[in-house]
Structures are given as C-alpha cells and as structure tokens.
mmCIF file of C-alpha atoms in Angstrom:
data_model
loop_
_atom_site.group_PDB
_atom_site.id
_atom_site.type_symbol
_atom_site.label_atom_id
_atom_site.label_comp_id
_atom_site.label_asym_id
_atom_site.label_seq_id
_atom_site.Cartn_x
_atom_site.Cartn_y
_atom_site.Cartn_z
ATOM 1 C CA MET A 1 -80.732 11.978 86.287
ATOM 2 C CA ALA A 2 -76.987 12.300 86.762
ATOM 3 C CA ASN A 3 -75.649 15.509 88.209
ATOM 4 C CA PRO A 4 -73.939 17.349 85.310
ATOM 5 C CA ALA A 5 -71.357 18.661 87.758
ATOM 6 C CA THR A 6 -70.265 15.116 88.618
ATOM 7 C CA PRO A 7 -67.327 14.035 86.442
ATOM 8 C CA GLN A 8 -68.250 11.074 84.280
ATOM 9 C CA PRO A 9 -65.779 8.225 83.634
ATOM 10 C CA HIS A 10 -64.363 8.120 80.123
ATOM 11 C CA PRO A 11 -64.514 4.750 78.372
ATOM 12 C CA GLU A 12 -61.308 3.161 77.109
ATOM 13 C CA PRO A 13 -60.827 4.346 73.509
ATOM 14 C CA SER A 14 -61.004 1.699 70.820
ATOM 15 C CA PRO A 15 -57.779 0.819 68.956
ATOM 16 C CA ASP A 16 -59.027 2.818 65.970
ATOM 17 C CA ARG A 17 -59.583 5.990 68.027
ATOM 18 C CA ARG A 18 -56.424 6.170 70.127
ATOM 19 C CA PRO A 19 -54.550 9.487 69.959
ATOM 20 C CA PHE A 20 -51.722 9.710 67.447
ATOM 21 C CA PRO A 21 -48.964 8.908 68.169
ATOM 22 C CA ASP A 22 -49.945 6.201 70.649
ATOM 23 C CA PRO A 23 -48.509 7.365 74.018
ATOM 24 C CA ARG A 24 -48.128 3.798 75.260
ATOM 25 C CA ILE A 25 -45.386 2.967 72.719
ATOM 26 C CA PRO A 26 -42.164 5.014 72.833
ATOM 27 C CA PRO A 27 -41.579 6.777 69.484
ATOM 28 C CA GLU A 28 -38.009 5.495 69.447
ATOM 29 C CA ARG A 29 -39.262 1.895 69.338
ATOM 30 C CA THR A 30 -41.713 2.480 66.502
ATOM 31 C CA ALA A 31 -39.009 4.342 64.564
ATOM 32 C CA ALA A 32 -36.603 1.415 65.057
ATOM 33 C CA PHE A 33 -39.312 -1.004 63.895
ATOM 34 C CA ARG A 34 -39.805 0.988 60.685
ATOM 35 C CA ARG A 35 -36.068 1.154 60.080
ATOM 36 C CA LEU A 36 -35.842 -2.620 60.490
ATOM 37 C CA CYS A 37 -38.644 -3.105 57.935
ATOM 38 C CA ARG A 38 -36.681 -1.191 55.283
ATOM 39 C CA SER A 39 -33.315 -2.885 55.988
ATOM 40 C CA SER A 40 -33.701 -6.359 54.447
ATOM 41 C CA PRO A 41 -31.680 -5.832 51.213
ATOM 42 C CA TRP A 42 -28.549 -5.110 53.275
ATOM 43 C CA ARG A 43 -29.020 -7.708 56.047
ATOM 44 C CA TRP A 44 -28.418 -10.957 54.113
ATOM 45 C CA SER A 45 -27.351 -12.323 50.747
ATOM 46 C CA THR A 46 -28.596 -15.939 50.871
ATOM 47 C CA LEU A 47 -31.517 -17.445 52.736
ATOM 48 C CA ARG A 48 -32.770 -20.998 53.250
ATOM 49 C CA PHE A 49 -36.313 -21.221 54.585
ATOM 50 C CA GLU A 50 -39.694 -22.943 54.640
ATOM 51 C CA VAL A 51 -42.932 -21.017 54.065
ATOM 52 C CA ALA A 52 -46.667 -21.666 53.905
ATOM 53 C CA TRP A 53 -49.690 -19.446 53.242
ATOM 54 C CA PHE A 54 -52.958 -19.712 55.165
ATOM 55 C CA GLY A 55 -56.507 -18.794 54.260
ATOM 56 C CA PRO A 56 -59.207 -17.340 56.526
ATOM 57 C CA GLY A 57 -60.267 -19.351 59.540
ATOM 58 C CA VAL A 58 -56.876 -20.863 60.431
ATOM 59 C CA PRO A 59 -55.819 -19.266 63.739
ATOM 60 C CA SER A 60 -52.101 -18.980 64.422
ATOM 61 C CA GLY A 61 -52.301 -21.298 67.423
ATOM 62 C CA THR A 62 -53.096 -24.250 65.147
ATOM 63 C CA ARG A 63 -50.513 -23.550 62.441
ATOM 64 C CA ASN A 64 -48.595 -26.792 62.847
ATOM 65 C CA ARG A 65 -46.164 -27.755 60.112
ATOM 66 C CA ASP A 66 -46.502 -31.454 61.046
ATOM 67 C CA ALA A 67 -50.308 -31.507 61.142
ATOM 68 C CA GLY A 68 -51.835 -34.584 59.570
ATOM 69 C CA PRO A 69 -54.127 -34.597 56.505
ATOM 70 C CA GLY A 70 -57.563 -33.175 57.102
ATOM 71 C CA SER A 71 -56.585 -31.110 60.127
ATOM 72 C CA ALA A 72 -57.513 -27.452 60.502
ATOM 73 C CA ALA A 73 -53.861 -26.475 60.105
ATOM 74 C CA GLU A 74 -53.267 -28.415 56.898
ATOM 75 C CA SER A 75 -51.437 -26.233 54.386
ATOM 76 C CA VAL A 76 -48.910 -26.409 51.568
ATOM 77 C CA TRP A 77 -45.361 -25.915 52.810
ATOM 78 C CA VAL A 78 -42.449 -25.379 50.450
ATOM 79 C CA ARG A 79 -38.716 -25.238 51.058
ATOM 80 C CA ALA A 80 -36.629 -22.595 49.311
ATOM 81 C CA TRP A 81 -33.041 -21.536 48.704
ATOM 82 C CA LEU A 82 -32.616 -17.899 47.624
ATOM 83 C CA ARG A 83 -29.427 -16.132 46.575
ATOM 84 C CA ARG A 84 -29.713 -12.453 45.834
ATOM 85 C CA PRO A 85 -30.223 -10.860 43.425
ATOM 86 C CA ASP A 86 -31.925 -13.393 41.133
ATOM 87 C CA ALA A 87 -31.376 -17.054 42.063
ATOM 88 C CA LEU A 88 -34.162 -19.183 43.593
ATOM 89 C CA ARG A 89 -34.857 -22.886 44.073
ATOM 90 C CA VAL A 90 -38.142 -24.214 45.517
ATOM 91 C CA GLU A 91 -38.927 -27.799 46.545
ATOM 92 C CA THR A 92 -41.607 -29.692 48.404
ATOM 93 C CA PRO A 93 -40.589 -30.913 51.876
ATOM 94 C CA ASP A 94 -39.903 -34.382 50.427
ATOM 95 C CA GLY A 95 -37.476 -32.977 47.824
ATOM 96 C CA HIS A 96 -39.651 -32.707 44.687
ATOM 97 C CA LEU A 97 -38.448 -29.767 42.564
ATOM 98 C CA LEU A 98 -41.114 -27.110 41.954
ATOM 99 C CA HIS A 99 -39.083 -24.223 40.564
ATOM 100 C CA SER A 100 -35.491 -23.368 39.752
ATOM 101 C CA THR A 101 -33.863 -20.329 38.213
ATOM 102 C CA THR A 102 -32.494 -21.218 34.798
ATOM 103 C CA GLY A 103 -31.417 -17.801 33.491
ATOM 104 C CA ILE A 104 -28.977 -16.578 36.125
ATOM 105 C CA HIS A 105 -26.190 -16.435 33.521
ATOM 106 C CA ALA A 106 -28.288 -15.105 30.635
ATOM 107 C CA SER A 107 -26.536 -12.323 28.723
ATOM 108 C CA ARG A 108 -28.250 -9.014 28.038
ATOM 109 C CA GLY A 109 -27.897 -7.380 24.674
ATOM 110 C CA LEU A 110 -27.145 -3.769 23.785
ATOM 111 C CA PHE A 111 -30.817 -2.949 23.276
ATOM 112 C CA TYR A 112 -31.689 -4.049 26.815
ATOM 113 C CA ALA A 113 -28.890 -1.986 28.322
ATOM 114 C CA ALA A 114 -29.895 1.146 26.409
ATOM 115 C CA GLY A 115 -33.648 0.681 26.137
ATOM 116 C CA THR A 116 -34.892 1.432 29.663
ATOM 117 C CA ARG A 117 -33.861 3.569 32.599
ATOM 118 C CA ALA A 118 -34.324 0.621 34.961
ATOM 119 C CA SER A 119 -31.559 -1.294 33.202
ATOM 120 C CA TRP A 120 -29.035 1.213 34.568
ATOM 121 C CA MET A 121 -30.124 0.837 38.201
ATOM 122 C CA LEU A 122 -27.845 -1.150 40.492
ATOM 123 C CA PRO A 123 -28.959 -3.960 42.807
ATOM 124 C CA PRO A 124 -29.518 -2.566 46.307
ATOM 125 C CA GLN A 125 -26.562 -4.570 47.646
ATOM 126 C CA LEU A 126 -24.272 -2.384 45.498
ATOM 127 C CA THR A 127 -25.683 0.861 46.880
ATOM 128 C CA THR A 128 -25.188 2.541 50.248
ATOM 129 C CA PRO A 129 -28.237 3.590 52.282
ATOM 130 C CA VAL A 130 -28.279 6.001 55.218
ATOM 131 C CA TYR A 131 -27.798 3.935 58.404
ATOM 132 C CA ASP A 132 -28.536 4.680 62.039
ATOM 133 C CA ASP A 133 -26.170 3.842 64.902
ATOM 134 C CA ASP A 134 -27.575 0.296 65.113
ATOM 135 C CA GLY A 135 -26.942 -0.494 61.447
ATOM 136 C CA LEU A 136 -30.591 -0.155 60.413
ATOM 137 C CA VAL A 137 -31.625 1.822 57.346
ATOM 138 C CA ARG A 138 -32.966 5.329 57.794
ATOM 139 C CA ARG A 139 -33.365 6.101 54.090
ATOM 140 C CA ARG A 140 -33.263 3.704 51.127
ATOM 141 C CA PRO A 141 -31.522 4.808 47.899
ATOM 142 C CA GLU A 142 -33.020 4.353 44.460
ATOM 143 C CA ALA A 143 -32.086 0.856 43.263
ATOM 144 C CA ALA A 144 -33.348 -2.211 41.398
ATOM 145 C CA TYR A 145 -35.312 -3.728 44.276
ATOM 146 C CA GLY A 146 -37.144 -7.018 44.113
ATOM 147 C CA ASP A 147 -36.373 -10.627 45.008
ATOM 148 C CA PRO A 148 -37.251 -13.648 42.843
ATOM 149 C CA SER A 149 -40.590 -15.109 43.896
ATOM 150 C CA PHE A 150 -42.711 -18.229 43.564
ATOM 151 C CA GLY A 151 -46.423 -18.813 43.990
ATOM 152 C CA ASP A 152 -48.054 -16.178 46.166
ATOM 153 C CA PRO A 153 -47.625 -12.589 44.862
ATOM 154 C CA ARG A 154 -46.678 -11.461 48.382
ATOM 155 C CA TRP A 155 -43.519 -13.602 48.342
ATOM 156 C CA ALA A 156 -41.132 -10.736 47.518
ATOM 157 C CA ALA A 157 -42.881 -8.397 49.993
ATOM 158 C CA VAL A 158 -42.345 -10.933 52.777
ATOM 159 C CA LEU A 159 -38.611 -11.068 52.028
ATOM 160 C CA ASP A 160 -38.356 -7.257 51.907
ATOM 161 C CA PRO A 161 -41.242 -5.765 53.963
ATOM 162 C CA VAL A 162 -40.462 -2.128 53.149
ATOM 163 C CA GLU A 163 -44.180 -1.447 52.635
ATOM 164 C CA LEU A 164 -44.561 -1.639 56.439
ATOM 165 C CA GLY A 165 -41.930 1.004 57.158
ATOM 166 C CA GLY A 166 -41.701 3.219 54.104
ATOM 167 C CA ALA A 167 -38.530 3.988 52.168
ATOM 168 C CA GLU A 168 -37.647 7.008 54.300
ATOM 169 C CA PRO A 169 -38.540 8.570 57.675
ATOM 170 C CA ALA A 170 -41.620 10.748 58.017
ATOM 171 C CA PRO A 171 -42.667 13.405 60.569
ATOM 172 C CA ALA A 172 -44.064 11.612 63.629
ATOM 173 C CA GLU A 173 -46.535 14.409 64.389
ATOM 174 C CA LEU A 174 -48.423 14.009 61.116
ATOM 175 C CA PRO A 175 -51.115 11.313 61.512
ATOM 176 C CA PHE A 176 -50.989 9.875 57.980
ATOM 177 C CA SER A 177 -47.338 10.380 57.071
ATOM 178 C CA HIS A 178 -46.355 6.795 57.896
ATOM 179 C CA PRO A 179 -47.747 3.919 55.801
ATOM 180 C CA VAL A 180 -48.894 1.932 58.841
ATOM 181 C CA ARG A 181 -49.958 2.684 62.388
ATOM 182 C CA VAL A 182 -48.357 0.676 65.212
ATOM 183 C CA LEU A 183 -50.919 -0.345 67.844
ATOM 184 C CA ALA A 184 -48.699 -2.764 69.780
ATOM 185 C CA LEU A 185 -45.027 -3.634 69.687
ATOM 186 C CA GLU A 186 -43.020 -6.167 71.680
ATOM 187 C CA GLU A 187 -40.106 -8.579 71.470
ATOM 188 C CA ALA A 188 -40.877 -12.246 70.868
ATOM 189 C CA THR A 189 -39.465 -15.424 69.298
ATOM 190 C CA HIS A 190 -40.461 -17.261 66.130
ATOM 191 C CA ALA A 191 -39.109 -20.717 65.288
ATOM 192 C CA GLY A 192 -36.315 -20.120 67.779
ATOM 193 C CA ARG A 193 -35.289 -16.701 66.414
ATOM 194 C CA ALA A 194 -35.704 -13.243 67.939
ATOM 195 C CA VAL A 195 -38.406 -11.128 66.264
ATOM 196 C CA LEU A 196 -40.287 -7.873 66.736
ATOM 197 C CA GLU A 197 -44.018 -8.556 66.929
ATOM 198 C CA ALA A 198 -46.359 -5.692 66.072
ATOM 199 C CA VAL A 199 -50.069 -5.151 65.562
ATOM 200 C CA LEU A 200 -50.520 -2.782 62.617
ATOM 201 C CA THR A 201 -53.305 -1.026 60.766
ATOM 202 C CA PRO A 202 -52.827 0.567 57.325
ATOM 203 C CA ASN A 203 -52.890 4.341 56.954
ATOM 204 C CA ARG A 204 -54.111 6.246 53.914
ATOM 205 C CA THR A 205 -50.550 6.339 52.597
ATOM 206 C CA TYR A 206 -50.103 2.553 52.779
ATOM 207 C CA ARG A 207 -49.203 1.055 49.398
ATOM 208 C CA ALA A 208 -48.606 -2.639 48.794
ATOM 209 C CA ALA A 209 -45.318 -3.557 47.130
ATOM 210 C CA VAL A 210 -47.362 -5.672 44.713
ATOM 211 C CA ALA A 211 -50.559 -3.845 43.732
ATOM 212 C CA GLY A 212 -53.638 -5.674 44.977
ATOM 213 C CA HIS A 213 -51.701 -8.017 47.270
ATOM 214 C CA PRO A 214 -50.942 -6.203 50.562
ATOM 215 C CA LEU A 215 -49.337 -7.836 53.577
ATOM 216 C CA LEU A 216 -51.924 -6.158 55.824
ATOM 217 C CA GLY A 217 -55.664 -6.579 55.986
ATOM 218 C CA PRO A 218 -58.022 -3.572 56.141
ATOM 219 C CA GLY A 219 -58.163 -3.756 59.957
ATOM 220 C CA ARG A 220 -55.602 -5.023 62.420
ATOM 221 C CA THR A 221 -52.844 -7.425 61.353
ATOM 222 C CA ARG A 222 -50.258 -9.082 63.568
ATOM 223 C CA VAL A 223 -46.799 -9.249 61.954
ATOM 224 C CA ARG A 224 -43.427 -10.571 63.050
ATOM 225 C CA ILE A 225 -40.148 -9.201 61.661
ATOM 226 C CA ASP A 226 -36.960 -11.205 62.166
ATOM 227 C CA ALA A 227 -34.547 -9.084 64.205
ATOM 228 C CA VAL A 228 -31.456 -10.145 62.199
ATOM 229 C CA THR A 229 -32.586 -10.541 58.581
ATOM 230 C CA ALA A 230 -35.549 -8.078 58.626
ATOM 231 C CA VAL A 231 -37.667 -10.723 56.851
ATOM 232 C CA CYS A 232 -41.388 -10.743 57.675
ATOM 233 C CA VAL A 233 -41.659 -14.256 59.111
ATOM 234 C CA SER A 234 -45.356 -14.150 60.025
ATOM 235 C CA THR A 235 -48.568 -12.293 59.283
ATOM 236 C CA GLU A 236 -52.060 -12.895 60.625
ATOM 237 C CA VAL A 237 -55.107 -10.793 59.790
ATOM 238 C CA LEU A 238 -57.110 -10.216 62.992
ATOM 239 C CA ASP A 239 -60.249 -8.430 61.731
ATOM 240 C CA GLY A 240 -62.849 -8.770 59.027
ATOM 241 C CA PRO A 241 -63.724 -11.613 56.653
ATOM 242 C CA GLY A 242 -60.039 -12.389 56.085
ATOM 243 C CA ALA A 243 -59.340 -13.051 59.777
ATOM 244 C CA GLY A 244 -56.874 -15.906 60.173
ATOM 245 C CA SER A 245 -55.241 -15.506 56.777
ATOM 246 C CA GLY A 246 -51.527 -14.860 56.482
ATOM 247 C CA HIS A 247 -48.283 -16.780 56.271
ATOM 248 C CA ASP A 248 -45.655 -18.550 58.361
ATOM 249 C CA LEU A 249 -41.953 -18.575 57.400
ATOM 250 C CA ARG A 250 -39.248 -20.582 59.191
ATOM 251 C CA ILE A 251 -35.651 -19.459 58.577
ATOM 252 C CA LEU A 252 -33.280 -22.464 58.340
ATOM 253 C CA GLY A 253 -30.031 -20.791 57.278
ATOM 254 C CA VAL A 254 -28.626 -17.326 56.572
ATOM 255 C CA ASP A 255 -25.676 -16.364 54.346
ATOM 256 C CA GLU A 256 -24.764 -19.956 53.496
ATOM 257 C CA TYR A 257 -22.572 -20.584 50.443
ATOM 258 C CA MET A 258 -24.741 -21.641 47.476
ATOM 259 C CA LEU A 259 -23.320 -22.964 44.201
ATOM 260 C CA ASP A 260 -24.849 -22.165 40.808
ATOM 261 C CA ASP A 261 -25.702 -25.857 40.363
ATOM 262 C CA LEU A 262 -28.312 -25.491 43.094
ATOM 263 C CA PHE A 263 -30.375 -23.100 40.979
ATOM 264 C CA VAL A 264 -30.371 -24.778 37.586
ATOM 265 C CA GLU A 265 -32.701 -27.597 36.626
ATOM 266 C CA HIS A 266 -29.889 -29.734 35.186
ATOM 267 C CA PRO A 267 -26.578 -29.356 37.078
ATOM 268 C CA ALA A 268 -23.371 -29.033 35.101
ATOM 269 C CA ASN A 269 -22.064 -32.319 36.614
ATOM 270 C CA LEU A 270 -18.613 -30.972 37.284
ATOM 271 C CA THR A 271 -15.821 -33.420 38.088
ATOM 272 C CA ASP A 272 -15.769 -34.496 41.723
ATOM 273 C CA VAL A 273 -12.221 -33.487 42.704
ATOM 274 C CA ARG A 274 -12.332 -35.849 45.674
ATOM 275 C CA ARG A 275 -12.083 -38.833 43.281
ATOM 276 C CA HIS A 276 -8.803 -39.714 41.582
ATOM 277 C CA VAL A 277 -8.889 -39.588 37.769
ATOM 278 C CA PRO A 278 -6.318 -42.109 36.442
ATOM 279 C CA TRP A 279 -4.154 -40.875 33.580
ATOM 280 C CA VAL A 280 -1.883 -43.171 31.583
ATOM 281 C CA VAL A 281 0.745 -41.326 29.547
ATOM 282 C CA GLY A 282 0.063 -41.698 25.840
ATOM 283 C CA HIS A 283 -3.398 -43.163 26.276
ATOM 284 C CA GLY A 284 -5.414 -40.242 27.692
ATOM 285 C CA PRO A 285 -7.671 -40.417 30.737
ATOM 286 C CA GLN A 286 -9.007 -43.831 31.608
ATOM 287 C CA PRO A 287 -12.648 -44.535 32.484
ATOM 288 C CA LEU A 288 -13.416 -44.688 36.184
#
C-alpha cells in the first residue's frame, strides 16, 4: 500500500479537461485568431479558388487533388470565381459550367425596399467595423452578411468563418463566453500560402452560421485560416464517427478584376475593341 504522505504523480490532463484558458497558448494569440476569423468581409472583394469536400475516412495526408479514379482521396473538385456581394461562377476543373449568377443586375421594386428590415441593411463592405492595430476586426457591425454559395451548405461559412471567432470579443475568464475553445495554435502553410492552424472544440455558445451544418465536429477539429483573406481553407474532424470529414480550398487569386460577363450564362458579346470595324461613309458599317 502506498504511503499517503508520498506525493503521487498527476497524470497529464486530457484535452477536454485542461484548465481554461489553456496556459500553453498566450491569450494574445487566441484573441488574434478570433479577430482574424471575423475579418473576412473586409479582407478581399474577389476570390478565385478550387474547393472539394471530403467524407469520413479520408485523412488529410491523402487529400490529393490529382489522385486517380478509385483512390482513397478521390473527390469532386470545383473551380470558382466569386465577386462580392452577389456574383459567383462555378466550373468543373475541365471548364464545364455548373453554376453562374444570372440576376446580378436584377432591379428591386418598391415593395421589396419597404417590406423588410433586412432590405435596408448595407453590405458589410460599406460599413466600418472596429479594427485593432493589425487591421483585424474586433467587433463586427450589423450588416447584410452572406456570400453566394454552391453545393455544400457550409460554402458561405468557409468564406466567412465568423462562427469560429464570434462577432465581438468576450471576457477571456469566462469558460463558455467564446464560441470555440482553442486547444492548439500555430503558423503553417497551405497550398503555398501562410495560414493559422488551430485545433478547436465547440463550446456551449457555438452556433453554426447555417443551422445544422457546422464547420466543427462535436469533438476536436483541425482548421486552417488564411492569414491574408481570413478564409477557412481547410477543416478536418479528428474525433467521432465523422473523423476525416472536412474540406480543402486552394486560393488561386485575390482581388482580381472580374467582368460581369464572367457571371452570366450567356455573355453580352460586346465588340472586341482590339479589332478594326470598317466604316464606309454613306453605307454604314461593313461586315467583318
């Protein structure tokens, strides 16, 4: 029988029972991570990217975009062009059109403008949030949030991962004031871009941006947030029956100029000004 006076070694606490806040991660870093997660609407206006969604059982180490048919990493990749606030084009990698925005110039009648409170809210790009010294958002204003989406309901949440940081700061000493708990946080790279990689678990106050379709699983989830655009470029559920599920997003271009013709199914076929249009006086324009 062990001597009760002899001090007994304490086992390493499990990730779910670590003291709050976690002393191994500086509070300033977790606060900066949350501010980055709520900053996306003011970090970019156009985005060109590729994205794929993965089901359970596909570990991140085998998520290869060029995997051949029948491999464990086989998935459906799509390529997208997005121009905020409401223009989106989606294609397959070989150029087959899957979706295009056709109503970006649709007019809105008097009833729409007067019928709902939401119709008076401005796009977030026309509002001014409260910034910190690094240009990240401390507090988001009330605005008409939401990006156009395609396919998976989590699409818009990936482009604006505010559900991981909350719309405003919360007291660090209260255990459930933040929507997620940060178990690990480090700098990394994803598809050649700098990201913040974190292992998160949801708190009681966690609410998915789209009800029923959270970015996080019920246990631990590894996420990567692009350091420039604040887009969630990767998620991977680590625990439970959904382990291995998530997404992978590769950013190809940021703030590129995008014409309206890119987002309509049938382009307007404007005159190519690089070609000379012959004009004979008294006979009108001649056919090319």
